[in-house]
PDB file of C-alpha atoms in Angstrom:
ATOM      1  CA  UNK A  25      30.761 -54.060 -45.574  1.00 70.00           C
ATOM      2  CA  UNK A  26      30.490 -53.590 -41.623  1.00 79.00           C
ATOM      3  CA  UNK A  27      27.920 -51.173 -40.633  1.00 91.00           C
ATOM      4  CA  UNK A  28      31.172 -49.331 -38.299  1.00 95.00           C
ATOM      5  CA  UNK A  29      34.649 -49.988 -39.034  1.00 95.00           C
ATOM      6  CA  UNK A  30      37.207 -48.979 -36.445  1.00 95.00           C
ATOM      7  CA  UNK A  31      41.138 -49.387 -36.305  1.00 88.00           C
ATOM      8  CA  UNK A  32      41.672 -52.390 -33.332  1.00 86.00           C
ATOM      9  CA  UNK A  33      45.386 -50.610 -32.825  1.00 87.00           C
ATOM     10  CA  UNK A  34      47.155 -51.207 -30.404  1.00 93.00           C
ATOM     11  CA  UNK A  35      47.903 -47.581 -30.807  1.00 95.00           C
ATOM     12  CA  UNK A  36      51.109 -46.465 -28.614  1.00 97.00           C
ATOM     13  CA  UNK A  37      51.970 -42.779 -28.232  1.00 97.00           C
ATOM     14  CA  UNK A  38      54.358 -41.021 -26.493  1.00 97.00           C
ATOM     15  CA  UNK A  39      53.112 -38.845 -23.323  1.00 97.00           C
ATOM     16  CA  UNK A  40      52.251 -35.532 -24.119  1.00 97.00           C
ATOM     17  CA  UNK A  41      50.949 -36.016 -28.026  1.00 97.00           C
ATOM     18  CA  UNK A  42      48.011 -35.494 -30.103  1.00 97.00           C
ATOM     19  CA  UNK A  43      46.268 -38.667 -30.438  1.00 97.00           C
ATOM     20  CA  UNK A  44      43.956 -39.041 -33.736  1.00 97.00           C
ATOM     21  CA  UNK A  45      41.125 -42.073 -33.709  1.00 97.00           C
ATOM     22  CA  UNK A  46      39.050 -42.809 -36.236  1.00 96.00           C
ATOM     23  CA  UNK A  47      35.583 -44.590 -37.281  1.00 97.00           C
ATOM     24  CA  UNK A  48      34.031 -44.784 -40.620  1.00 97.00           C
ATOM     25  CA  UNK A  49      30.406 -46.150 -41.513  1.00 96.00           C
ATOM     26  CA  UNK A  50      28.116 -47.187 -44.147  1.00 95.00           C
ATOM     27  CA  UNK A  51      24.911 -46.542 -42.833  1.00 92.00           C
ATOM     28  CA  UNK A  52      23.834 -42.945 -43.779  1.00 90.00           C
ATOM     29  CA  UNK A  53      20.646 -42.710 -41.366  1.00 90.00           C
ATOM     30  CA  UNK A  54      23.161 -42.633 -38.344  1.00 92.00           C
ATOM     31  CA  UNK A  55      22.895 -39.480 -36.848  1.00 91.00           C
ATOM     32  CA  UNK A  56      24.015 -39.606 -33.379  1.00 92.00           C
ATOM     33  CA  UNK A  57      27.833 -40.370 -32.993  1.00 95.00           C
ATOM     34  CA  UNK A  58      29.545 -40.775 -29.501  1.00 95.00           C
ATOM     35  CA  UNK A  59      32.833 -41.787 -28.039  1.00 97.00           C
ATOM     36  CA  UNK A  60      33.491 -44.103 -25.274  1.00 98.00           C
ATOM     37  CA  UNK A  61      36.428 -44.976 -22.660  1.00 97.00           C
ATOM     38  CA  UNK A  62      36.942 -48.104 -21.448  1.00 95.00           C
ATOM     39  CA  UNK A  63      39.085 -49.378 -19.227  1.00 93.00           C
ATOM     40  CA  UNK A  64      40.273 -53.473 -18.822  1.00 87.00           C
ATOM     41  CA  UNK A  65      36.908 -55.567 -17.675  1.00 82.00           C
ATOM     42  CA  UNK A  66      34.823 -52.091 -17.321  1.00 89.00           C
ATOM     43  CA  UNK A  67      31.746 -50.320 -18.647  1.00 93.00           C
ATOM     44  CA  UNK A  68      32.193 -48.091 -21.478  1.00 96.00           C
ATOM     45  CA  UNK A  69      32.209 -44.567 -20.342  1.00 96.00           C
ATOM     46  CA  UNK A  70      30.665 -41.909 -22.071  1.00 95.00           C
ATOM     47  CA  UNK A  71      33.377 -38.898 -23.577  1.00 95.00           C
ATOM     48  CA  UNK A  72      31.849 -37.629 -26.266  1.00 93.00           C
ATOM     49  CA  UNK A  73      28.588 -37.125 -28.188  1.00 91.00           C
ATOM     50  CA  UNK A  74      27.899 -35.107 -30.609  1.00 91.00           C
ATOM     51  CA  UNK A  75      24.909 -34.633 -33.351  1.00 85.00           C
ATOM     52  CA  UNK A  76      25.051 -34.568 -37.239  1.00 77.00           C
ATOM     53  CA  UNK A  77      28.076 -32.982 -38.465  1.00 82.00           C
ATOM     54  CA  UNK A  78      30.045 -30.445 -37.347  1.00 86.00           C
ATOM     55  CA  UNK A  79      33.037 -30.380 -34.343  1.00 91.00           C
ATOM     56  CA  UNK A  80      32.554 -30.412 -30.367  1.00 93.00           C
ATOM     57  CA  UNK A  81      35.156 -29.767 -28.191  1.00 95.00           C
ATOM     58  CA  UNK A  82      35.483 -30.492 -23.833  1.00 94.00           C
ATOM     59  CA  UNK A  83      38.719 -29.961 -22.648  1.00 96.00           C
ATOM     60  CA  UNK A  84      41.746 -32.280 -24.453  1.00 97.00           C
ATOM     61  CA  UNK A  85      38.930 -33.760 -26.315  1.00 97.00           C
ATOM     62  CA  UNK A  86      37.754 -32.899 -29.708  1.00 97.00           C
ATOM     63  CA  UNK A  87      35.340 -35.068 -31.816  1.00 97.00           C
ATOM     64  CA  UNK A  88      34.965 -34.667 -35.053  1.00 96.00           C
ATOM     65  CA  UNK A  89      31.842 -35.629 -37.763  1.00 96.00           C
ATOM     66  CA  UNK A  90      32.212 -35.389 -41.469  1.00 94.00           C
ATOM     67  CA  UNK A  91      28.903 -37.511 -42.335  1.00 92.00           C
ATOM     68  CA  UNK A  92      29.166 -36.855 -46.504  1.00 92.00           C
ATOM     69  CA  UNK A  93      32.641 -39.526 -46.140  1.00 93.00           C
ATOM     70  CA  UNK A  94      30.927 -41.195 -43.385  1.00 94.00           C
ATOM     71  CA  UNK A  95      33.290 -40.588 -41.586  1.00 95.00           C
ATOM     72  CA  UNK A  96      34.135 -39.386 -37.352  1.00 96.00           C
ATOM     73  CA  UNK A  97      36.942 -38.796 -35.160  1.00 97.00           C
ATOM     74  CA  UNK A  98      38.376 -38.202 -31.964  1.00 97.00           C
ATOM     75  CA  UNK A  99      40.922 -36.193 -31.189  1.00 97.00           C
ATOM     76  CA  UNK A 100      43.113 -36.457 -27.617  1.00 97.00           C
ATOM     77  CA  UNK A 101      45.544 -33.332 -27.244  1.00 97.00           C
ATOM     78  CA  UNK A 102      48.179 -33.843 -24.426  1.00 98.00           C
ATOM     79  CA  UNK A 103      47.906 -37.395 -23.863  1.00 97.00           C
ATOM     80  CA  UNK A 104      48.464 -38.795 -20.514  1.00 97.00           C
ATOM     81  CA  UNK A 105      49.285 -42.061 -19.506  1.00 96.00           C
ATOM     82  CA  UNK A 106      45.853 -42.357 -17.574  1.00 95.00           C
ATOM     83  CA  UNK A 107      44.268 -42.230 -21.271  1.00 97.00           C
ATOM     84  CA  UNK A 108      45.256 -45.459 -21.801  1.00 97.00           C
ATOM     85  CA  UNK A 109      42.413 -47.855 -22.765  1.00 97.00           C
ATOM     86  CA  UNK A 110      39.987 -48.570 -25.389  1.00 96.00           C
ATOM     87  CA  UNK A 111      38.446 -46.149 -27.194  1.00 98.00           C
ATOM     88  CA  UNK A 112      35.003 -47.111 -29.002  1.00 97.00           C
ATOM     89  CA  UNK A 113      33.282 -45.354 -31.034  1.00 97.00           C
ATOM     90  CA  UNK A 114      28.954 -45.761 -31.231  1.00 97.00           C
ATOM     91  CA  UNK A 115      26.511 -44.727 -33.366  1.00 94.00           C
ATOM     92  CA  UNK A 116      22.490 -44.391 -34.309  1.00 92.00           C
ATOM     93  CA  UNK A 117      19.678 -43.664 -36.114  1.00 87.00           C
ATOM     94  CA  UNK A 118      18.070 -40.687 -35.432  1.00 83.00           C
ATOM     95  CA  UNK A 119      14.886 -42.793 -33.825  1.00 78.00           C
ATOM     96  CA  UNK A 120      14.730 -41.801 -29.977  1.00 72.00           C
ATOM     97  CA  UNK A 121      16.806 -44.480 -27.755  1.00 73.00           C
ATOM     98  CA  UNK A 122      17.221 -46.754 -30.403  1.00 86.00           C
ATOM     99  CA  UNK A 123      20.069 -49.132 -29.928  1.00 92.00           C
ATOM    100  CA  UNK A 124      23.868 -48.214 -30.237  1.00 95.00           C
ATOM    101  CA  UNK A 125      25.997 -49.918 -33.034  1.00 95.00           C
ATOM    102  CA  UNK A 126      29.586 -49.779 -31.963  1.00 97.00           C
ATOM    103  CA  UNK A 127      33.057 -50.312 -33.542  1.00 96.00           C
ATOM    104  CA  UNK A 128      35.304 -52.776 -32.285  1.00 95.00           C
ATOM    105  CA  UNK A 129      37.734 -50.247 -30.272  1.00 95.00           C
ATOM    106  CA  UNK A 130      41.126 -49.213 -30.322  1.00 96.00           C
ATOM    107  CA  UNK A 131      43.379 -49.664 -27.936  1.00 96.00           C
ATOM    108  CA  UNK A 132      45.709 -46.935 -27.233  1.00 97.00           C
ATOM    109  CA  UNK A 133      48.682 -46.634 -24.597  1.00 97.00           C
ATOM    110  CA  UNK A 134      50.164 -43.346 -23.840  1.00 97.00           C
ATOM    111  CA  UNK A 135      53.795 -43.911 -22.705  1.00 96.00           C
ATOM    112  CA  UNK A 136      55.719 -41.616 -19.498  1.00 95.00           C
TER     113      UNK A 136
ATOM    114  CA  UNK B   6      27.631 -38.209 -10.016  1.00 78.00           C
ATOM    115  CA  UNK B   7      24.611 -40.298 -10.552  1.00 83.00           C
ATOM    116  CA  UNK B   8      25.462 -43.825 -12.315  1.00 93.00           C
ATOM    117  CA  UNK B   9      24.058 -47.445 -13.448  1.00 96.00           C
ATOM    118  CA  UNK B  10      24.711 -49.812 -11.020  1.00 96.00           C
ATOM    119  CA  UNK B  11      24.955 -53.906 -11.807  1.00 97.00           C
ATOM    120  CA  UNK B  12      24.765 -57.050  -9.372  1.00 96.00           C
ATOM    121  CA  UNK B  13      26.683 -59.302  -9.437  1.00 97.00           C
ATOM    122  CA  UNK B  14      29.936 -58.601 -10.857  1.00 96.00           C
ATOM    123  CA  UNK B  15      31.106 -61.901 -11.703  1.00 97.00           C
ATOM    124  CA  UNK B  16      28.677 -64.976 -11.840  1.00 97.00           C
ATOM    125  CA  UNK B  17      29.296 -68.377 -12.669  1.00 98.00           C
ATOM    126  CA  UNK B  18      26.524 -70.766 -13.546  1.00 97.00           C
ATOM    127  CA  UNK B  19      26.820 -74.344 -15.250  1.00 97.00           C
ATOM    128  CA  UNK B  20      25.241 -75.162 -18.399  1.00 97.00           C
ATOM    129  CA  UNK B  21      21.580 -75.288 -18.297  1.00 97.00           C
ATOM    130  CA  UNK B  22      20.995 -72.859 -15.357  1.00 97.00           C
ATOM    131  CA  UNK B  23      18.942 -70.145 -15.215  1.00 98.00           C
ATOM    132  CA  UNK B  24      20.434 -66.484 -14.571  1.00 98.00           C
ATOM    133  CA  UNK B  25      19.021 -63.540 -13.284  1.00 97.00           C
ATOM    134  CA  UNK B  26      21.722 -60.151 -14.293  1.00 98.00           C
ATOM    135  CA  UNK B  27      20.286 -57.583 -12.124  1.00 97.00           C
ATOM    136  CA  UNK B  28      20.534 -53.217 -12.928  1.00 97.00           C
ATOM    137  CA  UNK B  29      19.695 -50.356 -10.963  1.00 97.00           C
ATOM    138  CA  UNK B  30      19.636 -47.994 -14.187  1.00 96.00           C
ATOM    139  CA  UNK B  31      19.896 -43.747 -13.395  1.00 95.00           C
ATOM    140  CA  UNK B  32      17.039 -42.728 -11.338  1.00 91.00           C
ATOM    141  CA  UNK B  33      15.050 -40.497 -14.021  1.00 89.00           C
ATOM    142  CA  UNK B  34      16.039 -42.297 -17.038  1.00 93.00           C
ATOM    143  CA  UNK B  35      13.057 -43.876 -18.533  1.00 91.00           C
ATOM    144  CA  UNK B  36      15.041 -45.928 -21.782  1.00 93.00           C
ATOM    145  CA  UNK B  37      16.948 -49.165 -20.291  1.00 95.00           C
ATOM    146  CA  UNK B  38      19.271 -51.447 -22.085  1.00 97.00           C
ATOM    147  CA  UNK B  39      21.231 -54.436 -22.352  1.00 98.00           C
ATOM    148  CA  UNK B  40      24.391 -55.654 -24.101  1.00 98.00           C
ATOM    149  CA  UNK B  41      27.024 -58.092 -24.162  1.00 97.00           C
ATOM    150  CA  UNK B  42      30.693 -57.914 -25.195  1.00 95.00           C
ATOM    151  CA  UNK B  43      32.251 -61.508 -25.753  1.00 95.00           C
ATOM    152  CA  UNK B  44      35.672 -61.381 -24.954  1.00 90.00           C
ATOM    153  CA  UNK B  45      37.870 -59.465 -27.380  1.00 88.00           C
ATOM    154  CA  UNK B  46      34.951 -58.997 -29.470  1.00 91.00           C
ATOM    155  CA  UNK B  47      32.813 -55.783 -30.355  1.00 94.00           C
ATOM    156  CA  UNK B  48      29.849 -54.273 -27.828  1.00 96.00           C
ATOM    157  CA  UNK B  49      26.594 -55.804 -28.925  1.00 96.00           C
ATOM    158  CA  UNK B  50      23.475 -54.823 -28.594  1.00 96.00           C
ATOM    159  CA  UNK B  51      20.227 -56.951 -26.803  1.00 97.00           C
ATOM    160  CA  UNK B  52      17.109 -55.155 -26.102  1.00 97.00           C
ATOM    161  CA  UNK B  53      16.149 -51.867 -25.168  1.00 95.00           C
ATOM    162  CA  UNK B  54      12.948 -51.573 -22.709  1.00 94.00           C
ATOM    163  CA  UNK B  55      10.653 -48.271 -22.916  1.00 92.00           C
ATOM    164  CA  UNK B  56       7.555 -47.750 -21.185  1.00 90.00           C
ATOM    165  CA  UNK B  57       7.236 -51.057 -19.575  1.00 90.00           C
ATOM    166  CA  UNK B  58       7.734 -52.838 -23.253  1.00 93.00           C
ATOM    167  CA  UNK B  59      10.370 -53.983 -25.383  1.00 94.00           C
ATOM    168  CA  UNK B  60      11.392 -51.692 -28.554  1.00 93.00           C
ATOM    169  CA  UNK B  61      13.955 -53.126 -29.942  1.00 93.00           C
ATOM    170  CA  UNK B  62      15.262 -56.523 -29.696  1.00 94.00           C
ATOM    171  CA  UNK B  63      18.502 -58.102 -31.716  1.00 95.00           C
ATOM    172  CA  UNK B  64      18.581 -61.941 -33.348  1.00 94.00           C
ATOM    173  CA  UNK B  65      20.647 -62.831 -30.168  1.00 93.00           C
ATOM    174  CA  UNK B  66      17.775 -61.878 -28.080  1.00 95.00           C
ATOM    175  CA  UNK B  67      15.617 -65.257 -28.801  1.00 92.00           C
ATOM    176  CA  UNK B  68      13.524 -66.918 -26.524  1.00 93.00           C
ATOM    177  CA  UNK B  69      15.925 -67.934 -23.678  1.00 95.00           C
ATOM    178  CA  UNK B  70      16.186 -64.161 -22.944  1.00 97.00           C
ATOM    179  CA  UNK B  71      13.673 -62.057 -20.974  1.00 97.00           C
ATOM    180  CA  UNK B  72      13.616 -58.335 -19.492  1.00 97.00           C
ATOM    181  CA  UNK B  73      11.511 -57.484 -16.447  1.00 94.00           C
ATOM    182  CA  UNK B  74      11.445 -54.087 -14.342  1.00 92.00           C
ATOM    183  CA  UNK B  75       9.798 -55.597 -11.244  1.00 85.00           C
ATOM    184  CA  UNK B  76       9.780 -52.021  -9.362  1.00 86.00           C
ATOM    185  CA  UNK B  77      10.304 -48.445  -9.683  1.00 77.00           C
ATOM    186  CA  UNK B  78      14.554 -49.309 -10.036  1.00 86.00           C
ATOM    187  CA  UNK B  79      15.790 -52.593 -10.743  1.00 93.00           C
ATOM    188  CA  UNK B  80      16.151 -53.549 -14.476  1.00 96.00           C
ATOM    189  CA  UNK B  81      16.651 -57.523 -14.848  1.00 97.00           C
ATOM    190  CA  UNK B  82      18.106 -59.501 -17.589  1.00 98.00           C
ATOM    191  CA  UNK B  83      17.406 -63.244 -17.177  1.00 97.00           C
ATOM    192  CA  UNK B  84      18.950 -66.341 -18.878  1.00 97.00           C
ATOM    193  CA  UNK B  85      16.199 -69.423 -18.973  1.00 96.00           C
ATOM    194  CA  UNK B  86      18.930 -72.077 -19.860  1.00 94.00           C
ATOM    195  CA  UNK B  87      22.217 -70.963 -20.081  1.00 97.00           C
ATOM    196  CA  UNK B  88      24.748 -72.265 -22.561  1.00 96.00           C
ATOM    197  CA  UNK B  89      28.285 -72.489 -23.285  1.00 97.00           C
ATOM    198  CA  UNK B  90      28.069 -69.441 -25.617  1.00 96.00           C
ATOM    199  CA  UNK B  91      26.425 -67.135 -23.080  1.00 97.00           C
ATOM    200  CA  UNK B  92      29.776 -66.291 -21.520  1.00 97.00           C
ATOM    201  CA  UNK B  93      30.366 -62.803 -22.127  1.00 97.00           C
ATOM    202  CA  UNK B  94      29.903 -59.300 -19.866  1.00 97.00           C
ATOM    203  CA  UNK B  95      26.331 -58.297 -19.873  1.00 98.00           C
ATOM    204  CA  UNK B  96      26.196 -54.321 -19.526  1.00 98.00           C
ATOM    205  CA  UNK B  97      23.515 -52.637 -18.610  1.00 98.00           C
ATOM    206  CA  UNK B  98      22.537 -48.935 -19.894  1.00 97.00           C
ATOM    207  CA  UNK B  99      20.226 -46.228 -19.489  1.00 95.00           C
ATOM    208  CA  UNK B 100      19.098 -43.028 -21.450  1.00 92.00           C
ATOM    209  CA  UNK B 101      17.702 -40.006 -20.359  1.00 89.00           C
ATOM    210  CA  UNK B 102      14.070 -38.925 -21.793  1.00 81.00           C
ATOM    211  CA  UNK B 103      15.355 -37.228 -24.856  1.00 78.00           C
ATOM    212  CA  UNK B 104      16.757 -40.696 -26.062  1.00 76.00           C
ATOM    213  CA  UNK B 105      20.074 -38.774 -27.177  1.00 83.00           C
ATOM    214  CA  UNK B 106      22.814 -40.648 -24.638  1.00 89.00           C
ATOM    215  CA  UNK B 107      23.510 -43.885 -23.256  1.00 94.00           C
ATOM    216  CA  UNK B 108      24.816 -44.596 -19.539  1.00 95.00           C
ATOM    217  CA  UNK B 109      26.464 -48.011 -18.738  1.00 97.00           C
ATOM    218  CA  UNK B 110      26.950 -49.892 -16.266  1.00 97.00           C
ATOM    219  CA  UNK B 111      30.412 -51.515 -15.044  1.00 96.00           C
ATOM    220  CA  UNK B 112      28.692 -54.943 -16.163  1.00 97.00           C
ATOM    221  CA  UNK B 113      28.273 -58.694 -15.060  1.00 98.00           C
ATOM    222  CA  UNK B 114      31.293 -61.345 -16.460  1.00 97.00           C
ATOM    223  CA  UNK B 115      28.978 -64.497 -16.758  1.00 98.00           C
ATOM    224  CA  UNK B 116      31.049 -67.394 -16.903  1.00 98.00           C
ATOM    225  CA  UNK B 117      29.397 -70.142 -18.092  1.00 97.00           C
ATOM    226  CA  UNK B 118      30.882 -73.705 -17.072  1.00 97.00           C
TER     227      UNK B 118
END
């Protein structure tokens, strides 16, 4: 079983809807759970990160940890067509700066 | 907004070659990283650097790879003898003192010929 499994997509959504993405995981030491834009040839940038379980919300964005099903998500309320990209989820171990173990993305496109 | 910076943005090197991937990481972040995402494939991780000493370091980071931070900014990623396989986008990261985030980079393509 891979340590984070994430939908690839390609997710396609029409402008102005709630967008739902998903990770689940195996390992039950992660702790730290974050979400991450990014754009064709770019760095991953940094949207969300949240702590253990519970919900955090900043602005359209909503992530979501339920660690007894292993399980996180990100939600995107009014999509806009500049949210399209790929959307990876990371995760670690509670150690401080340890390394980030990351799903393989999922591509959405929000369509005019 | 501050933000990790990496030279160059593209580099192409035959077989063989030495490479030197070169990152300014965020000014008071003292944890410094590197990964590399092959082409269609997930983010891996490489090393992460702390205190002037590797912590961590993945099965892909074997010999042929080395970390250095020469000053007080730059954070360098070099390639002793590059190979076929090495083609990927290295991105560099950096985390603030509490360990919690990670910052990247816009990353290097390395094109290996």
């Amino acid at each position: 079983q891979k340590e984070v499994e994430q939908d690839p997509g390609p997710l396609s959504v029409p402008e102005g809807a709630i967008v739902s993405l998903n990770c689940t995981y195996s390992n039950s030491a992660f702790q730290y759970f974050m979400w991450y834009r990014q754009y064709s040839r770019k760095g991953p940038e940094l949207l969300m990160y949240t702590y253990s379980s519970g919900n955090k919300e900043d602005g359209r964005f909503t992530a979501q940890v339920d660690k007894s099903s292993k399980y996180i998500s990100l939600f995107i309320r009014d999509s806009q067509p500049s949210d399209s990209a790929t959307y990876l989820c990371a995760m670690r171990p509670r150690n401080q700066g340890g390394k980030l173990i990351f799903g393989q993305g999922t591509e959405l496109s929000v369509k005019p | 907004e501050p933000e990790v910076t990496q030279t160059p943005s593209h580099q192409v090197t035959q077989m063989g070659q030495e490479v030197i991937l070169r990152c300014v990481p965020i000014s008071n972040h003292l944890y410094f990283y590197w990964y590399r995402q092959i082409l269609g494939q997930k983010v891996e991780f490489l090393v992460s650097f702390y205190n002037n000493e590797i912590s961590e370091k993945s099965e892909i980071f074997d010999d042929q790879f080395s970390v250095e931070r020469p000053d007080g900014s730059n954070f360098t990623l070099k390639i002793r003898s590059t190979k076929l396989e090495d083609s990927a986008m290295y991105f560099c990261a950096s985390g603030p003192l509490s360990g919690d985030t990670q910052y990247f980079g816009p990353g290097t393509r390395l094109t290996v010929l």
